[in-house]
Amino acid sequence: MPLLRTPGGGPPDPRPKAPAARDAPGAARRTGARTRASARRRGPRRFTRRDLAVIGLLLGIPVLLDMVIVWGPTLASVLLSFTSWDGIGDISWVGLRNYENLFTAYPAFWPAARHNLLWLAFLGLVATPFGLLLAVLVDRGVRFSRFYQSTLYMPVVLSLAVVGFIAQLILSRDQGALNAVLGNTADPTDWLGDRDLNIWMILLAAAWRHTGYVMILYLAGLKAVDPSLKEAAAIDGASEAQTFFRIVFPTLRPVNVIVGVITVIEALRAFDIVYAVNKGRNGLELLSVLVTDNIVGEASRIGFGSAIAVVLLLFSLGFVVTFLVQEIRGESRR
């Protein structure tokens, strides 16, 4: 092999030049083989005490808080629903007597249950489709879309208690803005005092807040839809309505699940808006208000109030589980 002369004109280098580029893949394979062999010898990585402590803190604290704040009171309510207790004296076991009195001898229960179902139907069949419509219109790229998003989403940052106070300012009989706009100052309509009207007015106020929430969720889902699907449908001659209901809307199934669960929860946990208006009385009875009146009120019938809470829990679980099962079955058939 000829000797290689150095660039500076010095003595030739007797060492042969290594074919680095040619041997690089082989070296990489050998290095990978040694790494895998070393990993097999070491076995699975074991957690150190520090790792276990960090995992315990990150998982243990949330689980503990969930047990203490959510599941603990839930199980306590289920047990107390079979007892008679005023919060101070002895707890006495009464079995199913609280449920029997609730269904047969408590006149406020059935109107409250109907109002909760009406609340669910209104939010699910009116507010949710309207929120979807607003999301579709904003997604089409209309002018000032950012302004519309901010304006329509603004009620979501308000609590339902604040929405209730706003409803009082607008719907009040004597000094409300709605009667002033309609010119009913001589014979004003009692929007919040009339039992035939107040539930619908409060539903409109609750839907005003719920619509913005639904709009943002669907808008996020529409932004994730592949534009090529719409283009292919347009090339095939599909109209905008056909493209939406046959192409776009089926791809929003995950968003539909989230919106459905949120709608059920919002409808069945409604409390603060009616309590801010008239403490949930005179046509605005809800199951959550009855729970508060019996547990926190002057009666202090904790066992009876716990029975109402259990019924409300069963309502919520029934709707949510049924909805999720239907969605999962529909997803598995696809």
XYZ file of C-alpha atoms in Angstrom:
334
model
C 0.000 0.000 0.000
C 1.497 3.398 -0.963
C 2.383 5.788 1.821
C 0.212 8.880 2.159
C 1.993 12.221 2.274
C 0.822 14.771 4.771
C -0.654 18.101 3.529
C 2.230 20.164 4.978
C 4.856 18.279 3.017
C 6.129 16.312 6.071
C 6.980 12.652 6.222
C 4.349 10.293 4.882
C 1.819 8.769 7.259
C 2.252 4.986 7.285
C -1.287 4.405 8.689
C -3.912 3.480 6.106
C -6.938 5.706 5.804
C -9.985 4.011 7.359
C -13.064 3.726 5.147
C -15.272 5.578 7.670
C -18.266 6.107 5.400
C -18.299 2.525 4.192
C -18.065 1.040 7.683
C -20.559 3.424 9.383
C -23.678 1.193 8.972
C -21.807 -1.794 10.354
C -20.586 0.168 13.345
C -24.112 1.387 14.033
C -25.438 -2.180 13.913
C -22.759 -3.392 16.260
C -23.432 -0.525 18.674
C -27.182 -1.219 18.606
C -26.594 -4.929 19.218
C -24.379 -4.162 22.184
C -26.995 -1.746 23.574
C -29.790 -4.319 23.250
C -27.658 -7.031 24.787
C -26.778 -4.725 27.667
C -30.481 -3.858 28.150
C -31.397 -7.549 28.216
C -28.756 -8.201 30.820
C -29.986 -5.318 32.976
C -33.659 -6.318 32.700
C -36.597 -3.907 33.243
C -35.808 -0.622 34.886
C -36.670 -0.538 38.555
C -38.162 2.503 40.193
C -36.129 4.136 42.884
C -37.596 5.307 46.150
C -37.657 8.829 44.783
C -39.608 7.690 41.713
C -42.119 5.848 43.885
C -42.508 8.891 46.129
C -43.161 11.181 43.141
C -45.683 8.735 41.630
C -47.380 8.388 45.000
C -47.719 12.139 45.333
C -48.915 12.746 41.763
C -51.478 9.923 41.839
C -52.217 9.519 45.515
C -53.191 13.109 46.289
C -55.763 13.438 43.434
C -57.238 10.017 44.243
C -57.429 10.900 47.931
C -59.096 14.232 47.215
C -61.549 12.518 44.858
C -62.428 9.976 47.523
C -62.828 12.600 50.238
C -64.685 15.250 48.229
C -66.732 13.169 45.771
C -67.123 9.507 46.658
C -67.095 9.945 50.414
C -70.124 12.280 50.510
C -71.816 10.190 47.818
C -71.604 6.974 49.818
C -72.544 8.845 52.990
C -75.661 10.213 51.259
C -76.658 6.743 50.113
C -76.358 5.385 53.652
C -78.059 8.369 55.270
C -80.993 8.086 52.858
C -82.112 5.005 54.813
C -81.994 6.814 58.157
C -83.730 9.588 60.071
C -81.312 12.203 61.380
C -81.526 15.903 62.176
C -77.762 16.421 62.249
C -77.529 16.582 66.054
C -79.324 13.681 67.699
C -79.021 9.966 67.215
C -79.244 8.349 63.814
C -82.161 5.911 63.533
C -82.584 3.371 60.727
C -85.883 3.744 58.846
C -85.242 1.657 55.736
C -87.215 2.751 52.665
C -89.556 5.068 54.562
C -87.847 8.213 53.215
C -88.314 7.059 49.616
C -91.927 6.096 50.280
C -92.680 9.531 51.731
C -90.781 11.185 48.892
C -92.833 9.520 46.148
C -96.238 9.575 47.855
C -96.425 12.321 50.496
C -94.073 15.109 49.351
C -95.976 17.379 46.941
C -92.915 19.330 45.762
C -91.060 16.277 44.439
C -92.902 15.525 41.196
C -92.996 19.172 39.970
C -89.261 19.420 40.669
C -88.601 16.172 38.767
C -90.639 17.432 35.802
C -88.732 20.726 35.815
C -85.407 18.878 35.750
C -86.561 16.799 32.783
C -87.840 19.941 31.067
C -84.480 21.584 31.733
C -82.693 18.640 30.116
C -84.992 18.613 27.089
C -84.667 22.371 26.523
C -80.874 22.400 26.737
C -80.551 19.257 24.642
C -83.090 20.053 21.921
C -82.879 23.861 21.718
C -79.672 25.279 23.187
C -77.315 22.564 21.904
C -78.477 22.633 18.237
C -78.394 26.434 18.323
C -74.809 26.327 19.611
C -73.916 23.958 16.770
C -75.514 26.338 14.261
C -73.478 29.257 15.606
C -70.305 27.164 15.410
C -70.988 26.317 11.758
C -71.645 29.957 10.891
C -68.480 31.173 12.632
C -66.418 28.369 11.070
C -67.382 29.526 7.584
C -65.082 32.526 8.051
C -67.553 35.393 8.316
C -66.227 38.872 8.992
C -65.481 39.745 12.618
C -65.570 36.044 13.541
C -63.186 36.662 16.454
C -65.540 39.283 17.842
C -68.510 36.920 17.525
C -66.620 34.125 19.281
C -65.687 36.375 22.193
C -69.191 37.834 22.487
C -70.997 34.505 22.363
C -68.554 32.857 24.742
C -68.646 35.674 27.309
C -71.704 34.297 29.233
C -69.807 31.053 29.872
C -67.361 32.815 32.205
C -70.301 33.938 34.342
C -71.720 31.701 37.039
C -75.392 30.784 36.878
C -75.988 32.870 39.994
C -74.781 35.975 38.123
C -76.944 34.956 35.155
C -79.876 34.791 37.578
C -79.217 38.334 38.796
C -79.014 39.548 35.196
C -82.333 37.808 34.497
C -83.887 39.678 37.413
C -82.695 43.005 36.004
C -84.201 42.209 32.621
C -87.363 40.336 33.620
C -88.412 42.178 36.773
C -92.073 43.177 36.817
C -91.770 46.799 37.870
C -88.266 47.881 36.850
C -87.299 45.248 34.311
C -85.808 46.193 30.963
C -88.062 43.839 28.982
C -91.314 45.449 30.105
C -89.820 48.887 29.432
C -88.862 47.877 25.878
C -92.284 46.322 25.251
C -94.051 49.379 26.705
C -95.929 47.382 29.349
C -95.475 49.956 32.075
C -99.198 50.386 32.735
C -99.925 46.672 33.044
C -96.489 44.993 33.304
C -96.075 41.273 32.814
C -94.727 39.406 35.810
C -92.186 37.280 33.952
C -90.647 35.802 37.101
C -93.739 35.666 39.323
C -96.140 33.927 36.935
C -95.838 30.149 37.354
C -96.707 29.629 33.688
C -93.924 31.924 32.444
C -91.039 31.978 34.894
C -89.668 28.503 34.127
C -89.418 29.380 30.413
C -87.725 32.700 31.115
C -85.151 31.036 33.342
C -84.597 28.337 30.734
C -83.827 31.033 28.169
C -81.316 32.597 30.559
C -79.655 29.225 31.215
C -79.609 28.439 27.489
C -77.910 31.803 26.821
C -74.956 30.568 28.865
C -75.045 26.979 27.625
C -75.103 27.956 23.941
C -71.723 29.680 24.100
C -70.128 26.661 25.730
C -71.504 24.305 23.082
C -70.437 26.670 20.307
C -66.798 26.653 21.431
C -66.716 22.859 21.703
C -68.183 22.327 18.245
C -66.024 25.061 16.755
C -62.908 23.252 17.983
C -64.227 20.042 16.425
C -64.987 21.730 13.104
C -61.466 23.166 12.935
C -60.103 19.612 13.155
C -62.126 18.306 10.186
C -59.939 17.537 7.166
C -60.735 20.113 4.419
C -60.084 17.486 1.744
C -63.279 15.690 2.821
C -65.347 18.779 2.044
C -63.534 19.283 -1.264
C -64.147 15.678 -2.307
C -67.845 15.995 -1.440
C -68.094 19.219 -3.461
C -66.453 17.533 -6.456
C -68.990 14.703 -6.210
C -71.783 17.278 -6.401
C -72.940 17.256 -2.786
C -74.659 20.372 -1.452
C -73.499 22.160 1.693
C -76.255 20.554 3.762
C -75.438 17.081 2.441
C -71.729 17.647 3.080
C -72.371 18.687 6.656
C -74.838 15.960 7.678
C -73.156 13.083 5.806
C -69.463 14.005 5.992
C -68.745 16.610 8.656
C -71.232 15.774 11.413
C -70.304 12.044 11.640
C -66.667 13.049 12.216
C -67.802 15.105 15.235
C -68.814 11.988 17.204
C -66.210 12.555 19.987
C -67.426 16.132 20.388
C -71.036 14.920 20.457
C -70.199 12.631 23.379
C -68.629 15.486 25.341
C -71.488 17.870 24.585
C -74.104 15.268 25.510
C -72.530 14.491 28.874
C -72.053 18.190 29.669
C -75.677 18.921 28.746
C -76.981 16.214 31.088
C -74.767 17.426 33.926
C -75.731 21.075 33.416
C -79.438 20.232 33.350
C -79.499 18.049 36.447
C -77.188 20.098 38.636
C -78.976 23.410 37.976
C -79.452 25.213 41.253
C -77.923 28.654 41.645
C -79.872 30.469 38.912
C -83.302 29.581 40.351
C -82.090 30.091 43.912
C -80.886 33.588 43.006
C -84.274 34.467 41.472
C -86.747 33.256 44.100
C -84.989 30.508 46.102
C -86.419 27.847 43.800
C -90.070 28.359 44.672
C -93.310 29.389 42.938
C -92.839 27.309 39.792
C -89.027 27.063 39.793
C -88.662 23.957 41.947
C -85.711 21.693 41.161
C -84.441 18.544 42.860
C -81.217 20.282 43.858
C -83.242 23.004 45.613
C -85.250 20.394 47.512
C -82.018 18.774 48.682
C -80.777 22.101 50.030
C -84.096 22.984 51.673
C -84.266 19.678 53.553
C -80.620 19.388 54.590
C -79.594 23.009 55.190
C -83.015 24.501 55.858
C -84.896 24.804 59.129
C -86.237 21.249 58.966
C -82.753 19.650 58.981
C -84.107 16.387 57.648
C -80.755 15.073 56.524
C -81.967 11.546 55.863
C -84.893 12.727 53.752
C -82.722 15.225 51.867
C -80.169 12.482 51.223
C -82.924 10.384 49.654
C -83.664 13.220 47.211
C -79.938 13.500 46.465
C -79.769 9.780 45.700
C -82.691 10.093 43.277
C -80.919 12.970 41.546
C -77.736 10.875 41.381
C -79.629 7.990 39.785
C -81.165 10.389 37.261
C -77.714 11.655 36.299
C -76.098 8.221 36.085
C -79.011 6.831 34.104
C -78.845 9.479 31.400
C -75.048 9.639 31.217
C -74.489 5.862 31.155
C -77.245 5.308 28.585
C -75.851 8.031 26.352
C -72.283 6.737 26.594
C -73.344 3.146 25.895
C -75.243 4.218 22.775
C -72.276 6.231 21.535
C -69.824 3.392 22.160
C -72.076 0.911 20.358
C -72.418 3.301 17.433
C -68.637 3.703 17.291
C -68.085 -0.067 17.321
C -70.462 -0.565 14.364
C -68.478 1.829 12.182
